[in-house]
Coordinates of C-alpha atoms in Angstrom, one line a residue:
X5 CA -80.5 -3.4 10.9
X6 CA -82.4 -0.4 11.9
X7 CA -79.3 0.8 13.4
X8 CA -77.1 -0.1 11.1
X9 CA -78.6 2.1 8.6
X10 CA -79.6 5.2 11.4
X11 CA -75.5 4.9 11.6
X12 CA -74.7 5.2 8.2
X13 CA -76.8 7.7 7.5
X14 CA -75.2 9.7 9.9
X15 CA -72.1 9.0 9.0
X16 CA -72.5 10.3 5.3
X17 CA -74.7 13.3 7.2
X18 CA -71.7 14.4 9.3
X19 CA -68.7 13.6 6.2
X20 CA -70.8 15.8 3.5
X21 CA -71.6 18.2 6.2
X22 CA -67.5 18.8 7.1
X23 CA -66.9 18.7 3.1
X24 CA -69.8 21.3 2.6
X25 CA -68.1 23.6 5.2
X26 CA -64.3 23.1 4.0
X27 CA -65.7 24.4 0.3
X28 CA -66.8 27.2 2.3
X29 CA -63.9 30.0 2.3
X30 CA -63.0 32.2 5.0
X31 CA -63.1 35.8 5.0
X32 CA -60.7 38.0 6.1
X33 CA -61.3 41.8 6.4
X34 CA -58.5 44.4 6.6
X35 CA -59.4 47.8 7.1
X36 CA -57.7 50.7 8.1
X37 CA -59.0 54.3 9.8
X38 CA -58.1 56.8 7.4
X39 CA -56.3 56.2 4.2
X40 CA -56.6 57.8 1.2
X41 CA -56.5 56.7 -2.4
X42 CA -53.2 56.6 -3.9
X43 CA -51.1 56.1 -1.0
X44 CA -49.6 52.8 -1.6
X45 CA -46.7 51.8 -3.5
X46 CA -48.6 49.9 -5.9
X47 CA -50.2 53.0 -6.8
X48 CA -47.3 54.8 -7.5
X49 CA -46.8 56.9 -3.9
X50 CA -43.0 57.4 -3.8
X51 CA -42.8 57.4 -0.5
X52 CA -45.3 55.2 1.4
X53 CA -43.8 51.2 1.8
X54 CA -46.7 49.2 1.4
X55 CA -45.1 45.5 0.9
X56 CA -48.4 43.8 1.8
X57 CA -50.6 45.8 0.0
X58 CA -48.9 45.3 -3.0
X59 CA -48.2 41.4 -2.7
X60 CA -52.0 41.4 -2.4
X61 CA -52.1 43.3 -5.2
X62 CA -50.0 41.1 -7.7
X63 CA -51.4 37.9 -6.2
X64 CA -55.1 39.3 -6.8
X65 CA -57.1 42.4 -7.7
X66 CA -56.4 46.1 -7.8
X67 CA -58.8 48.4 -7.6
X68 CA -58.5 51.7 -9.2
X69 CA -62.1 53.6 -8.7
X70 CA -62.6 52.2 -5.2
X71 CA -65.3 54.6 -3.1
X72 CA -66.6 54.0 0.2
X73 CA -70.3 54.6 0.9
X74 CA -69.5 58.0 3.0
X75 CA -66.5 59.4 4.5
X76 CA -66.8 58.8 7.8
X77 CA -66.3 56.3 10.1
X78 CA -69.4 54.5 12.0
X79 CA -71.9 55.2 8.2
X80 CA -68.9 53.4 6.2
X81 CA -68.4 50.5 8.4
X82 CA -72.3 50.2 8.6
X83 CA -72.6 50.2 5.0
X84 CA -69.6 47.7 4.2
X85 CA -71.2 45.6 7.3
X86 CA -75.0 45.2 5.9
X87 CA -74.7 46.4 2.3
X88 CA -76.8 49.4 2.0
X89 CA -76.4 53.0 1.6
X90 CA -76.3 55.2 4.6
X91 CA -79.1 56.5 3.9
X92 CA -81.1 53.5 3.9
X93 CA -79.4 52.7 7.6
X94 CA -81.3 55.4 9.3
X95 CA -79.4 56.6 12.5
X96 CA -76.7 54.2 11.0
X97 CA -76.3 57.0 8.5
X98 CA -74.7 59.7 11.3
X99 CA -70.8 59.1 12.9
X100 CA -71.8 58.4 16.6
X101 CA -75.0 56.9 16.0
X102 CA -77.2 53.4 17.3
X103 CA -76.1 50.3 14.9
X104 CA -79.6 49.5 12.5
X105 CA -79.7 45.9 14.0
X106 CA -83.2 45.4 12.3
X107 CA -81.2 44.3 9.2
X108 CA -78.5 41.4 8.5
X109 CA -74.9 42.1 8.2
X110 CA -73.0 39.4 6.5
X111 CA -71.4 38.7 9.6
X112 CA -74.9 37.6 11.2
X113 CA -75.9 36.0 7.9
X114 CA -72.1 33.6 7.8
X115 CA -72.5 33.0 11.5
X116 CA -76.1 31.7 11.4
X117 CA -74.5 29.6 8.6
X118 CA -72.3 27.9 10.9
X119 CA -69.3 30.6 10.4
X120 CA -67.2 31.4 13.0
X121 CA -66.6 34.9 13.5
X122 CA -64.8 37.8 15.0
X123 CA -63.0 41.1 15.0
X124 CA -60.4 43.0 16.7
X125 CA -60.2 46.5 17.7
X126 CA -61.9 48.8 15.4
X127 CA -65.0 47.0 14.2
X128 CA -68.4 49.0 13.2
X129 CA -68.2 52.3 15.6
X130 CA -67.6 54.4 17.2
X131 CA -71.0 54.6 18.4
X132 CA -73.7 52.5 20.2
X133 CA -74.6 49.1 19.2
X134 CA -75.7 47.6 22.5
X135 CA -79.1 49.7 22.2
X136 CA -79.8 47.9 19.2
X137 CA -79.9 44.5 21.3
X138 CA -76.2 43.1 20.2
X139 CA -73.9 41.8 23.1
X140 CA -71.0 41.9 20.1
X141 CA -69.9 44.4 18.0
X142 CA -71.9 44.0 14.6
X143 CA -68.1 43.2 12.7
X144 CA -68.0 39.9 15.3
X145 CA -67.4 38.8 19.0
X146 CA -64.3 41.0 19.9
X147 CA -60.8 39.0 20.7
X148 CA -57.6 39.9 21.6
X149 CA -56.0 38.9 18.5
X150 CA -56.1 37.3 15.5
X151 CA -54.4 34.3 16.7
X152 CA -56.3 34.1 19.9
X153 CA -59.1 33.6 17.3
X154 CA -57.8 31.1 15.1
X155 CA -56.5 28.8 18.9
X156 CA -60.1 29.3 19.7
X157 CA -62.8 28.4 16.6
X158 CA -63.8 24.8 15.7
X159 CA -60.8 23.0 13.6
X160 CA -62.4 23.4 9.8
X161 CA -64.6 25.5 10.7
X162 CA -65.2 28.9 8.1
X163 CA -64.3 32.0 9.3
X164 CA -64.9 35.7 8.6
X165 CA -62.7 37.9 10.8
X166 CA -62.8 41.7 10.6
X167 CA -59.4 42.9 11.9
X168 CA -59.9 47.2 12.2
X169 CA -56.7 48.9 13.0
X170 CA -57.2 52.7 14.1
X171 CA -54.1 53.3 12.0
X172 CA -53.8 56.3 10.2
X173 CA -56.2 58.1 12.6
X174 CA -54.7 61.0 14.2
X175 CA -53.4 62.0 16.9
X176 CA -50.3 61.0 15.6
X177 CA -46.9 61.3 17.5
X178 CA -44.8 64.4 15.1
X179 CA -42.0 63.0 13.6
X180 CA -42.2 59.7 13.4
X181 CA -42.3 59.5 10.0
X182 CA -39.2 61.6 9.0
X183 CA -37.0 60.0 12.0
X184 CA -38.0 56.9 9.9
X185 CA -35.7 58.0 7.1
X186 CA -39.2 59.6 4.8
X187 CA -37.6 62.4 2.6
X188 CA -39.4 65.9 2.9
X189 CA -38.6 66.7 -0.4
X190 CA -40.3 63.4 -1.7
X191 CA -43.9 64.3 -0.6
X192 CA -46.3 65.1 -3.5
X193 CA -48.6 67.5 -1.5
X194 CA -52.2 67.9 -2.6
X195 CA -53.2 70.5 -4.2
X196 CA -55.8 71.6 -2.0
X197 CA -52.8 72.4 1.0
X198 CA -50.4 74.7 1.4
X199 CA -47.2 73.8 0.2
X200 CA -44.6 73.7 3.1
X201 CA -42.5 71.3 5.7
X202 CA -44.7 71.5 8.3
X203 CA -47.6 70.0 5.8
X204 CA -45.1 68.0 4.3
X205 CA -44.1 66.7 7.9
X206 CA -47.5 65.6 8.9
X207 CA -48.2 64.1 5.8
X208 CA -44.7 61.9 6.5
X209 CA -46.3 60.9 10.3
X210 CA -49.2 59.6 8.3
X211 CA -47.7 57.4 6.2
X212 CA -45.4 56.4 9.1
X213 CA -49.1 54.9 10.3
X214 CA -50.1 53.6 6.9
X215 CA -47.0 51.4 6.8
X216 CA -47.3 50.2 10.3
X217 CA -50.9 49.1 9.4
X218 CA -49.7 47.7 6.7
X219 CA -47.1 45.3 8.4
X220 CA -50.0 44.5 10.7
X221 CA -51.8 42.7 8.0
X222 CA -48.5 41.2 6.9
X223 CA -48.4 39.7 10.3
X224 CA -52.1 38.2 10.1
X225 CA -51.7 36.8 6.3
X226 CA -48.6 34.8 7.7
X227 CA -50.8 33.1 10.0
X228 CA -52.8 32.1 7.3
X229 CA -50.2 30.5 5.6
X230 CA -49.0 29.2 8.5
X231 CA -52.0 27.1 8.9
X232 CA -52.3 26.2 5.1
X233 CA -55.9 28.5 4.5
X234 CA -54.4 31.1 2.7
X235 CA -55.4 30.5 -0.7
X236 CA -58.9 29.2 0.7
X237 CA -59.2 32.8 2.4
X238 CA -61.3 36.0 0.7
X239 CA -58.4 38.2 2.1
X240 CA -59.8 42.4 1.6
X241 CA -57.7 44.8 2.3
X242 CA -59.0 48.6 2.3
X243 CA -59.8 51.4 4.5
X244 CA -63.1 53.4 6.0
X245 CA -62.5 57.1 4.3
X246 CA -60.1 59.3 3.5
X247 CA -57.0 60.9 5.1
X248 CA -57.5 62.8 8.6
X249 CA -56.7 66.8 6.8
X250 CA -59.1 69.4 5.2
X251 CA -60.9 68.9 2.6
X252 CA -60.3 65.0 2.4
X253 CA -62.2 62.7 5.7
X254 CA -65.7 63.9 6.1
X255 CA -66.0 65.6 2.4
X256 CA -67.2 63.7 -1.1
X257 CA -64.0 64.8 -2.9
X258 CA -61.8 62.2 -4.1
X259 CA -60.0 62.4 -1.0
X260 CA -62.5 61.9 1.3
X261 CA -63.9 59.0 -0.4
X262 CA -61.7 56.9 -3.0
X263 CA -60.1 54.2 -1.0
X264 CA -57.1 52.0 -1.7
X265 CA -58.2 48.5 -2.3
X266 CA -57.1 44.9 -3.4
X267 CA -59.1 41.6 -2.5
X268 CA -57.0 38.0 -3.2
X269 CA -59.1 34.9 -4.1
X270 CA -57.0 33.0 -6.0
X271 CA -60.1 30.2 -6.9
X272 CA -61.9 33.1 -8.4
X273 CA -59.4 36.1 -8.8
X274 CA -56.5 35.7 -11.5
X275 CA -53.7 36.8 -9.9
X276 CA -52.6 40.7 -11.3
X277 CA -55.9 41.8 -11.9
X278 CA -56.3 45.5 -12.6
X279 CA -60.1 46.5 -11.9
X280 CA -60.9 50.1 -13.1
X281 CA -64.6 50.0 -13.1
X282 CA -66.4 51.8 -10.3
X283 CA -67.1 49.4 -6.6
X284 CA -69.0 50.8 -3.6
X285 CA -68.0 49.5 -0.2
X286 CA -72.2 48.4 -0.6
X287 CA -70.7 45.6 -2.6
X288 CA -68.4 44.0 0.0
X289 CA -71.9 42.2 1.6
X290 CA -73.4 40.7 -0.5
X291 CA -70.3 39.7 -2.3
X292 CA -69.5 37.8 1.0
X293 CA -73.0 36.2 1.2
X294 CA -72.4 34.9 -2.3
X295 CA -69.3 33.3 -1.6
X296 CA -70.6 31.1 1.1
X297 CA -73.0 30.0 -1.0
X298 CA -75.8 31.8 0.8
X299 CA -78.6 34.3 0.2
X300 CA -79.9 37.9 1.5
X301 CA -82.4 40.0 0.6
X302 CA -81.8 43.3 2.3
X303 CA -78.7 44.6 0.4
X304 CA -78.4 47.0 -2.3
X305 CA -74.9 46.7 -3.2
X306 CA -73.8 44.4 -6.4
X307 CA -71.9 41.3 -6.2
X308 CA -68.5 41.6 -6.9
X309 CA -68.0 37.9 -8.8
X310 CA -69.4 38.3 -11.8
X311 CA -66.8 41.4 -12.2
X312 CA -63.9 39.2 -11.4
X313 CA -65.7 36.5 -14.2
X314 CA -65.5 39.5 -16.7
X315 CA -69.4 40.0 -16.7
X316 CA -71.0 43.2 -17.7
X317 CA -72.0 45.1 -14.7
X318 CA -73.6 48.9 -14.0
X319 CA -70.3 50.4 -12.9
X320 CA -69.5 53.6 -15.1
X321 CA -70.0 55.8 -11.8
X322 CA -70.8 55.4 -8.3
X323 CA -72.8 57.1 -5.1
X324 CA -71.6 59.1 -2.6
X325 CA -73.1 60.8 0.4
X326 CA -72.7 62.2 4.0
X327 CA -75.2 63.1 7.1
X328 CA -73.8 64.0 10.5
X329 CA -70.4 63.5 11.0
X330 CA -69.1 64.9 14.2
X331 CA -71.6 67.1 16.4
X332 CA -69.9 70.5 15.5
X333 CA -72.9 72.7 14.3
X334 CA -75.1 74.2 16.9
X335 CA -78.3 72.6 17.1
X336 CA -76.7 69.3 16.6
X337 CA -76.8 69.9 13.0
X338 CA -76.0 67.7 9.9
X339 CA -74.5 68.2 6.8
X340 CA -76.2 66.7 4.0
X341 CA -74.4 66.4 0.8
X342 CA -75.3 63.4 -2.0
X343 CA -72.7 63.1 -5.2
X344 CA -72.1 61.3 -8.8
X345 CA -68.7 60.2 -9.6
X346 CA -67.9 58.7 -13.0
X347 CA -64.7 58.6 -15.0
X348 CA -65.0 62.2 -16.2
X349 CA -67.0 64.5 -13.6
X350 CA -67.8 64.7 -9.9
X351 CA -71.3 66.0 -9.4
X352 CA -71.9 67.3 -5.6
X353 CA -74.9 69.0 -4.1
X354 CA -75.0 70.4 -0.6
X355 CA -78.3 70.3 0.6
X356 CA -78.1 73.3 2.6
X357 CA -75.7 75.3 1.8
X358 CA -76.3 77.7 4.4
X359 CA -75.0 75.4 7.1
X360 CA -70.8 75.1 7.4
X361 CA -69.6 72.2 5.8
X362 CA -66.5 71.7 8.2
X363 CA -68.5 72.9 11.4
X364 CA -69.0 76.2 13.5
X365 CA -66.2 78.6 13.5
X366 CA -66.1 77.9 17.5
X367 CA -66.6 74.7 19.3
X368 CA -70.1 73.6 19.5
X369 CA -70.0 69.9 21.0
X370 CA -66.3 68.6 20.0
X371 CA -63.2 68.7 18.4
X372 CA -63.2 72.2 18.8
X373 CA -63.7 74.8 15.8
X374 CA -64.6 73.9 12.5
X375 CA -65.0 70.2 14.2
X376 CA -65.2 68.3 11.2
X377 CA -61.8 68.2 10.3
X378 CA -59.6 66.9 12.6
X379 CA -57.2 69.1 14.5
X380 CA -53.4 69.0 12.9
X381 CA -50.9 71.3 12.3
X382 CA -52.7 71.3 8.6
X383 CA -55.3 72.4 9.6
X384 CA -53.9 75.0 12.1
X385 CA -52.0 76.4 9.0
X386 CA -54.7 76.6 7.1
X387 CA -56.5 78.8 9.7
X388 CA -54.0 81.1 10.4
X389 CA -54.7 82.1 6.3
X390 CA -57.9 83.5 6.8
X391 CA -58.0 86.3 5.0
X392 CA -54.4 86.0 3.5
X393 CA -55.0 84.4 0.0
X394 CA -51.9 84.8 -2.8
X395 CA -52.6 85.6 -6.1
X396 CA -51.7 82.6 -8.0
X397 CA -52.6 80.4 -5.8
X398 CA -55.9 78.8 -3.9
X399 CA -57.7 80.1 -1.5
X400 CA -56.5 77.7 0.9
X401 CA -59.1 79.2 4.0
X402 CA -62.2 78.6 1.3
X403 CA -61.7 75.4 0.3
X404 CA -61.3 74.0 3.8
X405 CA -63.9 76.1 5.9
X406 CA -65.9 78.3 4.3
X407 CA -69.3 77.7 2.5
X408 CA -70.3 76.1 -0.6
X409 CA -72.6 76.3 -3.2
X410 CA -75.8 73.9 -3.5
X411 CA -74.0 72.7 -7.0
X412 CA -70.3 72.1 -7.8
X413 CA -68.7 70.2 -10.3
X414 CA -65.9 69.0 -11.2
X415 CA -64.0 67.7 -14.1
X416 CA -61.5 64.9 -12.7
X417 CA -59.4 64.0 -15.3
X418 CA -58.1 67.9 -15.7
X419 CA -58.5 69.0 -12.0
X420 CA -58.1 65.9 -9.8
X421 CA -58.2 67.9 -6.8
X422 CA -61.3 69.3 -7.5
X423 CA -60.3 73.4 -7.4
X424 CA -62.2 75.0 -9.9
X425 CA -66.1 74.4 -9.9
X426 CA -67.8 74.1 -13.3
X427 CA -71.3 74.2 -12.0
X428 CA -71.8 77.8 -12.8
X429 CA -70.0 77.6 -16.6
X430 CA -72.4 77.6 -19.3
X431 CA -70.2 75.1 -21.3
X432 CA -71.0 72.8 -18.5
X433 CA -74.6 72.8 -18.2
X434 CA -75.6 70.0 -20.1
X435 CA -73.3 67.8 -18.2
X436 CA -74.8 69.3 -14.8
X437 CA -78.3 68.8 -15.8
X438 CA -77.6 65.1 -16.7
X439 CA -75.4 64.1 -13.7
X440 CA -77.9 65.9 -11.4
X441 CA -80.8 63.8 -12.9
X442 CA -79.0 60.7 -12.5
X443 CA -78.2 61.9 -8.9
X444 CA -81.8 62.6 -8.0
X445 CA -82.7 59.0 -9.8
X446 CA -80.7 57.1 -7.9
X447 CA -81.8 58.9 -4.8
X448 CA -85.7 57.7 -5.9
X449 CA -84.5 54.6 -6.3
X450 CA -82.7 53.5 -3.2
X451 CA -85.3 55.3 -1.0
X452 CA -83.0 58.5 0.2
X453 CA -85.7 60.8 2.5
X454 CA -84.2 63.6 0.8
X455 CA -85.0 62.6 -2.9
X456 CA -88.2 64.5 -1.9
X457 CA -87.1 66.5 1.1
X458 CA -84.0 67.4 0.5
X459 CA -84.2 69.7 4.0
X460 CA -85.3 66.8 5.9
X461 CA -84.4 67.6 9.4
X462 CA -84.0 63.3 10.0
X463 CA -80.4 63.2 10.7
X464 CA -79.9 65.9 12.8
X465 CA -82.1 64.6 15.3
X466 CA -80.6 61.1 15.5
X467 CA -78.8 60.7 19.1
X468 CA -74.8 61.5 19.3
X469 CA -73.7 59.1 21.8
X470 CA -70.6 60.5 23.2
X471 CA -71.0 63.4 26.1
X472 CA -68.0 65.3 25.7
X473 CA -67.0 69.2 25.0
X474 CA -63.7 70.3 23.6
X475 CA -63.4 74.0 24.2
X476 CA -61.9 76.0 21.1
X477 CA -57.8 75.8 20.3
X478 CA -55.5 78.6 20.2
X479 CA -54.1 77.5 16.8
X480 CA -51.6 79.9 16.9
X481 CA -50.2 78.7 20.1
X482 CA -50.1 75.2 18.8
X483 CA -48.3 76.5 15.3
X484 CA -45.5 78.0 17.5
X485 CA -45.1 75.1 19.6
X486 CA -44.9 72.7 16.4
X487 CA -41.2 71.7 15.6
X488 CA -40.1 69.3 12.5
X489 CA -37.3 67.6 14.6
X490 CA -34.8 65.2 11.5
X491 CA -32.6 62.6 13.0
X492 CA -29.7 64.5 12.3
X493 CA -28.1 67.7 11.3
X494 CA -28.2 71.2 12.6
X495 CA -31.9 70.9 13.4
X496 CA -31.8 67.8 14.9
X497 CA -32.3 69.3 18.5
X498 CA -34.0 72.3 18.5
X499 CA -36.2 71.4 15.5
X500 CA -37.3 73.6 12.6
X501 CA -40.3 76.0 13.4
X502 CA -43.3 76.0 10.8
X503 CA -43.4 80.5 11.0

């Protein structure tokens, strides 16, 4: 009898255990290196084919006011992996660093939980996580693919799986975008560039990458459905920071840190939802815990749920910040800056304002001069007008290289490519002082070092992993070797020169 009942108990153990875990949904995370906010065709791009972007879009959740925690790689990833500001990840807060393994990602959290996870290719990184004690990368056990993954877990199992392309991160291959068919002419160039076909050309070999990332994740949702767990799956789509040119990656303009984004959950997400309050890649976490019917205590982003439930939430701005990106300073140095964006104004302050905010005129450690912004024929351009400003026009050199003031402000709706600085008009000073306390507040609040040292010297003495020295470029060289080669016509073999 004894055994009868031992047996039936574990029957009913092991039946509400597997029905427990198939209420659980899986996660999948698609992110891309280096996409900027509104390049999509959901967003209105006229060029750029996003097909899977957008189906995720009608079938789910838009997001207009999207921002990542910091524009650059390894403090983003960190901060969408454990949900906390950079600055609350200590060395997590620098590109390069050691992972902060002392606190729970969701991915450890769902895995203890009986989760099966993984990633592929870009997870959190580039950097060092090994030091920190992990034998996997912090976004899961690394496979091959996302099918190897799926022939491998436990049948019913719940996953999360974290697939990071490294597309649209440079160095791209010139021309692949116009011998795609992309139209020159089409390109709607920032305003903060120079306005010619050899920008307009690299802008086209970017989106070349954006769509291939995006049939990528086209390729993974059909597996999904394949296997019937598509509408059971949390499917994000989204990317680390902004686009690899001047004054977007590394910087808190809208560029640098308002990311496309759509998440699909049909059991909680109605589908063609439009969602223009302000999210922080902080929120992705703790969103995740929540789903899985779990619970964390380290995290200091906001659930997403009670958004999608039409619940009132603190979202009429967000918080933005940078440390160290690459080691282009000498002395290792970081740039600090912290920033409040709402619907109206972007608030920045630079910390030190003495320091370059794209990196040494010459090479220091890498990349090679002004380091921070990745080498392009861009940026190239824009170096070779130093000194050579138009009337009429922007001072193209200053806003990508040269220094900025400890306050800037912007009004967004009027200049959304953030050219003229307001912090200095009188007009404006009521709005400064109030967006500059709520800046310092939120600083207090979330434990930033530099709330009350805003000097501090933490960050720039955090270890750069790599050991590598890029010697300076001879721009010029590279802007006379650059040809814009079409498919066809009369420049079709000896390609059009940028000068």
């Amino acid at each position: 009898m004894k055994h009868h009942s031992l047996s039936l108990f574990l029957l009913f153990f092991f039946y509400f255990s597997a029905k427990s875990q198939e209420n659980k949904p899986n996660i999948l995370f698609l992110i891309a290196d280096d996409w900027s906010f509104p390049h999509a065709g959901i967003y209105g791009d006229p060029i750029v084919r996003t097909p899977t972007f957008d189906r995720l879009a009608a079938e789910g959740a838009l997001f207009t006011n999207a921002y990542t925690a910091s524009p650059s790689c390894s403090p983003s990833r960190a901060a969408v992996l454990l949900g906390r500001y950079p600055h609350q990840n200590e060395d997590g807060g620098n590109l390069w660093s050691e992972f902060p393994a002392q606190y729970p990602s969701y991915v450890s959290i769902l895995e203890k939980a009986g989760y099966s996870t993984g990633s592929t290719r870009k997870g959190w990184g580039p950097g060092d996580f090994k030091v920190s004690g992990l034998d996997n990368n912090p976004a899961g056990k690394s496979y091959e693919d996302f099918k190897t993954f799926l022939s491998q877990k436990e049948k019913d199992q719940p996953f999360t799986f974290w697939f990071g392309s490294t597309d649209p991160h440079r160095t791209y291959v010139t021309n692949t975008g116009i011998q795609t068919g992309m139209s020159l002419e089409d390109v709607q160039v920032p305003g903060f560039f120079p306005d010619n076909d050899c920008v307009r050309n690299d802008i086209l070999d970017y989106y070349f990458e954006i769509e291939r990332f995006d049939r990528e994740c086209g390729q993974l949702i059909k597996m999904l459905e394949e296997i019937g767990e598509l509408d059971n799956t949390i499917i994000v789509m989204t990317s680390d920071n902004g686009m690899p040119f001047p004054r977007a990656k590394a910087n808190l303009y809208d560029y640098g840190t308002r990311m496309p984004l759509v998440i699909r959950y049909p059991k909680k997400i109605k589908p063609g939802t439009i969602i223009n309050d302000f999210v922080n890649f902080v929120d992705f976490a703790p969103s995740f815990v929540e789903a899985a019917g779990l619970q964390q205590e380290t995290m200091s982003g906001q659930s997403l749920w009670p958004l999608f439930a039409g619940e009132k939430q603190d979202r009429e701005q967000v918080y933005l910040e940078r440390e160290r990106h690459a080691n282009v300073r000498k002395g290792d140095l970081s740039y600090p800056i912290r920033a409040i964006r709402d619907h109206k104004y972007l608030y920045i302050r630079n910390m030190m304002p003495e320091r370059n905010p794209a990196g040494d005129p010459t090479v220091h450690q890498s990349v090679g001069q002004y380091g921070d912004i990745d080498n392009s024929i861009t940026k190239f351009l824009i170096m070779n007008m130093e000194g050579k400003s138009i009337a009429g026009q922007p001072d193209y050199f200053k806003l990508a290289f040269e220094k900025r003031p400890e306050e800037e402000l912007y009004d967004v709706v009027t200049d959304p490519f953030q050219l003229n600085n307001l912090a200095n008009d009188k007009s404006f000073e009521m709005v400064k002082m109030s967006m500059r306390e709520k800046l310092q507040q939120w600083m207090e609040n979330t434990g930033d070092l530099r709330a009350s040292d805003p000097r501090s010297l933490y960050w720039d003495n955090v270890r750069y992993t790599p050991d590598y020295q890029f010697q300076d470029y001879d721009f010029l060289e590279k802007i006379n070797d650059y040809r814009i080669v079409p498919p066809f016509g009369k420049y079709s073999r000896e390609g059009i020169p940028c000068l």
